[in-house]
Tab-separated table of C-alpha atoms in Angstrom:
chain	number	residue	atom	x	y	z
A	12	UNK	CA	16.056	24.158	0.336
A	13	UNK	CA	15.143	25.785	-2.765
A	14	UNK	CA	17.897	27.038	-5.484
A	15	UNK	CA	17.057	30.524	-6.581
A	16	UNK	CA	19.237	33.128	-8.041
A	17	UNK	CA	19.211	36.888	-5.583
A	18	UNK	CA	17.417	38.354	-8.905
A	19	UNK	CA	14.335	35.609	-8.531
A	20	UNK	CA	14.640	36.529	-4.482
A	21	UNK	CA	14.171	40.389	-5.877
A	22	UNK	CA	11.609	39.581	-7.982
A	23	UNK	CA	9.235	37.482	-5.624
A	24	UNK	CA	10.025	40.057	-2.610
A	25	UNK	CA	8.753	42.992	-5.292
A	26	UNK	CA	5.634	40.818	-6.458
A	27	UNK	CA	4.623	40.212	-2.679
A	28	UNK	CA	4.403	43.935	-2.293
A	29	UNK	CA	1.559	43.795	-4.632
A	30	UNK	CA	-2.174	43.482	-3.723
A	31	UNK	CA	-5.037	42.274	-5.381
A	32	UNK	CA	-7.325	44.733	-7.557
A	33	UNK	CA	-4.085	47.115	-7.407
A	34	UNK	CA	-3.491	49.499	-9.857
A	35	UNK	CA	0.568	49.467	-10.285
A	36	UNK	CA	2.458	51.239	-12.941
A	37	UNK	CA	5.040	49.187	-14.204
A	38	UNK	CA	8.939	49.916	-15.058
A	39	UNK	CA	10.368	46.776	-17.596
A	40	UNK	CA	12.972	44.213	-16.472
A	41	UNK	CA	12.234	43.376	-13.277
A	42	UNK	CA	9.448	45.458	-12.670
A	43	UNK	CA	6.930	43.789	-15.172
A	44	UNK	CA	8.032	40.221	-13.804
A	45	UNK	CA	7.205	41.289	-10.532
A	46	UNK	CA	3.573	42.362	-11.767
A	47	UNK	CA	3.006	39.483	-13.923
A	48	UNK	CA	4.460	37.051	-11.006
A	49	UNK	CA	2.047	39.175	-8.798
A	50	UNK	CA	-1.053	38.590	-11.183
A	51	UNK	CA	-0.244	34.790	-11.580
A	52	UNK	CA	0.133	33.947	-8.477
A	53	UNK	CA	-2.050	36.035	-5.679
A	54	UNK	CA	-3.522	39.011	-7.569
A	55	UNK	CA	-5.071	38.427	-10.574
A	56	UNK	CA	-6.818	41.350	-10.421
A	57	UNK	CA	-3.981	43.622	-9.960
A	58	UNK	CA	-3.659	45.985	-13.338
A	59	UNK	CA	-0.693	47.404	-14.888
A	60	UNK	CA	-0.016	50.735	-16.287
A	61	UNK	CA	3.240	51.189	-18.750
A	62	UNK	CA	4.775	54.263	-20.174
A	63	UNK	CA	4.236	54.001	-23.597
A	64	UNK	CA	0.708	53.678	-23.361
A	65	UNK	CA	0.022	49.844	-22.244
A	66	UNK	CA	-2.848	48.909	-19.775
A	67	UNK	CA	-2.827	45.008	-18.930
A	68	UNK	CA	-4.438	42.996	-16.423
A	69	UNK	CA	-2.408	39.680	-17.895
A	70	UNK	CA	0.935	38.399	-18.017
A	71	UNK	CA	2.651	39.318	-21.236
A	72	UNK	CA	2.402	36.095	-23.695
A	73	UNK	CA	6.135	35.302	-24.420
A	74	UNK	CA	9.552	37.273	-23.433
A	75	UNK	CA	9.488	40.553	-23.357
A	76	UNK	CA	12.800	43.013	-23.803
A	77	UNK	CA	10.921	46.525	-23.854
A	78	UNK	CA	7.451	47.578	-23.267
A	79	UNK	CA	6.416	47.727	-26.740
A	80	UNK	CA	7.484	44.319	-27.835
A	81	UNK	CA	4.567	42.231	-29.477
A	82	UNK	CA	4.108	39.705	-26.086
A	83	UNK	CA	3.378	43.258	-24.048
A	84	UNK	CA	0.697	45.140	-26.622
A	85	UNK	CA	-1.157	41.541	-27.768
A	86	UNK	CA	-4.008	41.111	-25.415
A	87	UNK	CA	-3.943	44.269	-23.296
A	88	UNK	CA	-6.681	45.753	-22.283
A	89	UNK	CA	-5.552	48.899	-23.957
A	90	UNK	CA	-2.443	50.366	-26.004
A	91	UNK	CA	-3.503	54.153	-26.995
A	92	UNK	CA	-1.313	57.315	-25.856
A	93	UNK	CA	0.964	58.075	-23.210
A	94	UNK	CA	-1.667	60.209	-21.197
A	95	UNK	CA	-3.944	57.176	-21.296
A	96	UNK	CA	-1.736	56.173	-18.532
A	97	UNK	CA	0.029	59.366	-17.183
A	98	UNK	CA	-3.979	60.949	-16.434
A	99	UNK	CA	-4.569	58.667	-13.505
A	100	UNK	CA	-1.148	58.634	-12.168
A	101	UNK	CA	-1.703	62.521	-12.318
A	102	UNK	CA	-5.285	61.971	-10.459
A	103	UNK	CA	-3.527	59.625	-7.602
A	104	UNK	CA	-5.257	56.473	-9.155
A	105	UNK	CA	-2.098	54.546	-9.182
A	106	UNK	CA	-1.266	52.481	-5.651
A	107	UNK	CA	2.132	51.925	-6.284
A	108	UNK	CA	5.281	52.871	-8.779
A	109	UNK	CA	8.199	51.071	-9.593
A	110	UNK	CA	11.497	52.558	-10.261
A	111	UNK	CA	14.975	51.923	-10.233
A	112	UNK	CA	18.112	53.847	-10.112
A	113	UNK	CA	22.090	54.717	-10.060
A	114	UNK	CA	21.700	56.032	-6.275
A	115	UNK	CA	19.299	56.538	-3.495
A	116	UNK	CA	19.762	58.269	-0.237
A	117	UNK	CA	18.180	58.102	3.097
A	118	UNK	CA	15.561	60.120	1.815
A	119	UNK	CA	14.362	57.707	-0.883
A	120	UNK	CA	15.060	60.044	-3.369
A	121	UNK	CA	16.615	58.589	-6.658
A	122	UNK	CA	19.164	59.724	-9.023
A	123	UNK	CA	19.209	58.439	-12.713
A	124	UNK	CA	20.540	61.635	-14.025
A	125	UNK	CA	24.354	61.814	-13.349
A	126	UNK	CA	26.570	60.955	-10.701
A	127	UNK	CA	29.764	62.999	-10.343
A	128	UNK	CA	32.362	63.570	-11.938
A	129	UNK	CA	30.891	62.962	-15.063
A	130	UNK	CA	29.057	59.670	-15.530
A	131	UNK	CA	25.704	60.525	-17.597
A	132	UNK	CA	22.824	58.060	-17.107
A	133	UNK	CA	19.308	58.152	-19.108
A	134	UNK	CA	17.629	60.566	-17.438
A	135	UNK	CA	14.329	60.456	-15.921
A	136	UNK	CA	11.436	59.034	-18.433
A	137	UNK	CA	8.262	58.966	-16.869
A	138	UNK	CA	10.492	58.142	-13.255
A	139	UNK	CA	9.761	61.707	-11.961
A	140	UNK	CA	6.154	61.560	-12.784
A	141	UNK	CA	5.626	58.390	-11.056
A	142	UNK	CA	7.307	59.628	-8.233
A	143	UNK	CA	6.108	62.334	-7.709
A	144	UNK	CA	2.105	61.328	-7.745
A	145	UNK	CA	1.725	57.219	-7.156
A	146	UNK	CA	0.893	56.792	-3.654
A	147	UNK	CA	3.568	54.763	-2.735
A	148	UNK	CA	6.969	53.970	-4.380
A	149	UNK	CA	8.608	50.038	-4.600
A	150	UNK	CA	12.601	50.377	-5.324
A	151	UNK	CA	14.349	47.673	-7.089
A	152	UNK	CA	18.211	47.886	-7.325
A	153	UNK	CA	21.385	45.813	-6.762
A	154	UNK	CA	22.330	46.766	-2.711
A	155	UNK	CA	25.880	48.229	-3.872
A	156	UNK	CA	27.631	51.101	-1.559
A	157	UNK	CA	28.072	53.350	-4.112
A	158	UNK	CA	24.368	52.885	-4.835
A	159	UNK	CA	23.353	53.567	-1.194
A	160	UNK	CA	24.380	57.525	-0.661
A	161	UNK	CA	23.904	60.190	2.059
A	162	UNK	CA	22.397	62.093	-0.992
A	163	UNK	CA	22.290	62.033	-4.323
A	164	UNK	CA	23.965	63.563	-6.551
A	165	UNK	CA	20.902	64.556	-8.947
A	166	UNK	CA	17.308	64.311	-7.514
A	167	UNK	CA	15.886	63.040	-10.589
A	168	UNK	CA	13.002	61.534	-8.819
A	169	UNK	CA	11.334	62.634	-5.764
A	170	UNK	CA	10.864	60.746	-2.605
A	171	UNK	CA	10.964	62.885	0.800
A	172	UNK	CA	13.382	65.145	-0.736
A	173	UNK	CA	15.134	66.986	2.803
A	174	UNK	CA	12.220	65.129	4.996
A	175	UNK	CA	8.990	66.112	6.516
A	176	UNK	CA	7.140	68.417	4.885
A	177	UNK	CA	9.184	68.710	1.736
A	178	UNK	CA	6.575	67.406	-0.572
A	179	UNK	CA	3.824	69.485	0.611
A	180	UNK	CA	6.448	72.680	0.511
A	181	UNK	CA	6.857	71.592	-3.348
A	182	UNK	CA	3.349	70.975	-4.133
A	183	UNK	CA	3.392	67.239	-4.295
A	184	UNK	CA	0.702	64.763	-3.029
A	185	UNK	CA	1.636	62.781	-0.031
A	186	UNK	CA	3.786	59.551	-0.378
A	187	UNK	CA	2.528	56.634	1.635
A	188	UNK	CA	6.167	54.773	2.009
A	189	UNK	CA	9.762	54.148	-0.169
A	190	UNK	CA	9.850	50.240	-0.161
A	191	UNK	CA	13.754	49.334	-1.439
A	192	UNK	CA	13.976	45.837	-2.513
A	193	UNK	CA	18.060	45.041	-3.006
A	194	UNK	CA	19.693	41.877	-3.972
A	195	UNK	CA	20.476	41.957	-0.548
A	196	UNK	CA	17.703	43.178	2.140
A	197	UNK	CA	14.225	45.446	2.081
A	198	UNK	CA	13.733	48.507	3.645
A	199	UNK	CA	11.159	50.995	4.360
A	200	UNK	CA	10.965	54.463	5.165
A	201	UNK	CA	7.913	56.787	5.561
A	202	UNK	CA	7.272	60.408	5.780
A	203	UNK	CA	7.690	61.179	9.658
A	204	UNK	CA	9.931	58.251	10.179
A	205	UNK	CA	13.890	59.136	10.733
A	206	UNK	CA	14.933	57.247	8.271
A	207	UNK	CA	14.582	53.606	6.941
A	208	UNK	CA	13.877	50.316	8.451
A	209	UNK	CA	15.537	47.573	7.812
A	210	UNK	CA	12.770	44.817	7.139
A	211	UNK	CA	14.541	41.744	6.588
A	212	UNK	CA	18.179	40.596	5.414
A	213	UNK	CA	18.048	37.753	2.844
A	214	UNK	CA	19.413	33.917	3.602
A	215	UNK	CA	22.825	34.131	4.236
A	216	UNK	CA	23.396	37.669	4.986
A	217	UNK	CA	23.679	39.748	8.354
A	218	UNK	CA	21.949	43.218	9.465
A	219	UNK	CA	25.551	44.618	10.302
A	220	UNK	CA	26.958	43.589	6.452
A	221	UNK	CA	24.456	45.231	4.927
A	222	UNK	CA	24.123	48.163	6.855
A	223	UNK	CA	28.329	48.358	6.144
A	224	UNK	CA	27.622	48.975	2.611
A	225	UNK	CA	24.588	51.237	2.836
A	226	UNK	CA	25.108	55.325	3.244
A	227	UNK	CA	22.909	55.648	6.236
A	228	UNK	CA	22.004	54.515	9.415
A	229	UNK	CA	19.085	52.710	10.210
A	230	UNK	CA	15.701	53.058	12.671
A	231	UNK	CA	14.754	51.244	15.330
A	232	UNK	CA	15.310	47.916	12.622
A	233	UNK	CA	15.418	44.396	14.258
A	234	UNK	CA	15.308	42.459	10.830
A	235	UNK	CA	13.942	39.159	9.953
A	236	UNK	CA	15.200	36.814	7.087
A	237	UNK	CA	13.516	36.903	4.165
A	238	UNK	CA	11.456	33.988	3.265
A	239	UNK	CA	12.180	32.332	0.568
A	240	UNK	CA	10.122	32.016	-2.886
A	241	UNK	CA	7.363	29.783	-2.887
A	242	UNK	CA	7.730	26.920	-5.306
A	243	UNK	CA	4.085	28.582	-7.150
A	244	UNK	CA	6.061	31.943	-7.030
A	245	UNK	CA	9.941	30.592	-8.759
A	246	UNK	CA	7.554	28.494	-11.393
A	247	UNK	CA	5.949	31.947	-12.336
A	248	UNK	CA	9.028	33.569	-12.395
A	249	UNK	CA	10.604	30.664	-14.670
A	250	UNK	CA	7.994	30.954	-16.929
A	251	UNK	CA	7.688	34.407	-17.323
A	252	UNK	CA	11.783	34.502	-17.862
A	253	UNK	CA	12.579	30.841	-19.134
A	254	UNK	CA	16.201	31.373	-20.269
A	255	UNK	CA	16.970	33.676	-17.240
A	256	UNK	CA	17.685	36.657	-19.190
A	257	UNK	CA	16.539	38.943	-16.482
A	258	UNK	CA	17.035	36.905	-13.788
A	259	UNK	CA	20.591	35.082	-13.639
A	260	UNK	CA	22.606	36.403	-11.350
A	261	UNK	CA	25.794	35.749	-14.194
């Protein structure tokens, strides 16, 4: 059996979501090592799109802490301005978004705003944006119950907002799915479904412990266990994060 930390689990769950020729845009942390883990190992000709400006179709050459650092802009295929990237997003040129958050409801809406009584997060960035127009959304976030809510507290980005039909209401493209990826389990919701689906639970955790600590009941779910990283996939990963500063689970 292979010895992984649940953040390299995340990680190689998220990069599996990611097809060949793809065009992704990319959030930093464990976002970008799930692209470049995705381009290394089965789609190399997945591209990635990052706020500031950054198109790459590479692995970034050395550690990266934000998406301007040197290892991110040398070799990209481009690094000019923010609507370089934010123009196809806008067109519906972009498969799939990643985002995080402080909470997400059974909606797959996300909140990075505030969460009551007065805890102030960042804010949105380009989150909304990305939400709002890629054609489908992959969640990454530690599977906490005070992450998992009936409903957020802010909607600071979009995913069914009060169910079917909301997005047309609001003037939004459609949204293919909401695929959350937790230290714990991945789910799935779509459109028209009821809610989400439990996919899978990871080694060494049950269907009924996770759904304990999630704020929502779940559809017609009869999980499997996730399978674990390839050895191809964890060398990636270790390469991409050597020292395990995104990674450890410490």
């Amino acid at each position: 059996m292979s010895t992984y930390t649940r953040r390299e689990l995340m990680v190689a769950c998220a990069a599996a979501q990611i097809a060949d020729g793809e065009v992704v845009f990319v959030g930093m942390r464990l976002p970008l090592l799930a692209f470049a883990t995705a381009v290394l190992t089965h789609a190399p000709d997945a591209t990635g799109f990052f706020e500031n400006g950054v198109v790459r179709d590479t692995p970034p050459d050395g550690m990266v802490v934000t998406m301007s650092d040197t290892p991110n802009l040398a070799g990209a295929l481009a690094s000019g301005r923010m609507g370089m990237v934010m123009n196809p997003l806008a067109a519906g040129r972009v498969a799939a978004g990643f985002l995080g958050g402080a909470q997400i409801d059974r909606f797959g809406n996300l909140n990075t705003t505030f969460v009551r009584p007065d805890v102030r997060l960042p804010g949105s960035g380009g989150a909304c944006d990305i939400a709002s127009a890629a054609r489908r959304l992959l969640v990454i976030m530690p599977h906490q119950p005070r992450r998992f809510v009936s409903k957020v507290d802010h909607l600071t980005s979009p995913g069914y907002g009060d169910g079917a039909g909301w997005r047309c209401r609001v003037g939004l493209p459609p949204l293919e799915s909401v695929t959350v990826i937790t230290t714990r389990a991945i789910m799935r919701r779509t459109e028209h479904s009821d809610g989400f689906s439990l996919l899978s639970v990871h080694p060494g955790e049950s269907a009924d412990a996770v759904l304990a600590d999630t704020g929502w009941e779940w559809v017609d779910s009869a999980p499997e266990t996730t399978a674990e990283p390839a050895p191809e996939v964890l060398a990636a990963i270790r390469r991409l994060d050597p020292t395990g500063f995104w990674t450890s689970d410490s």
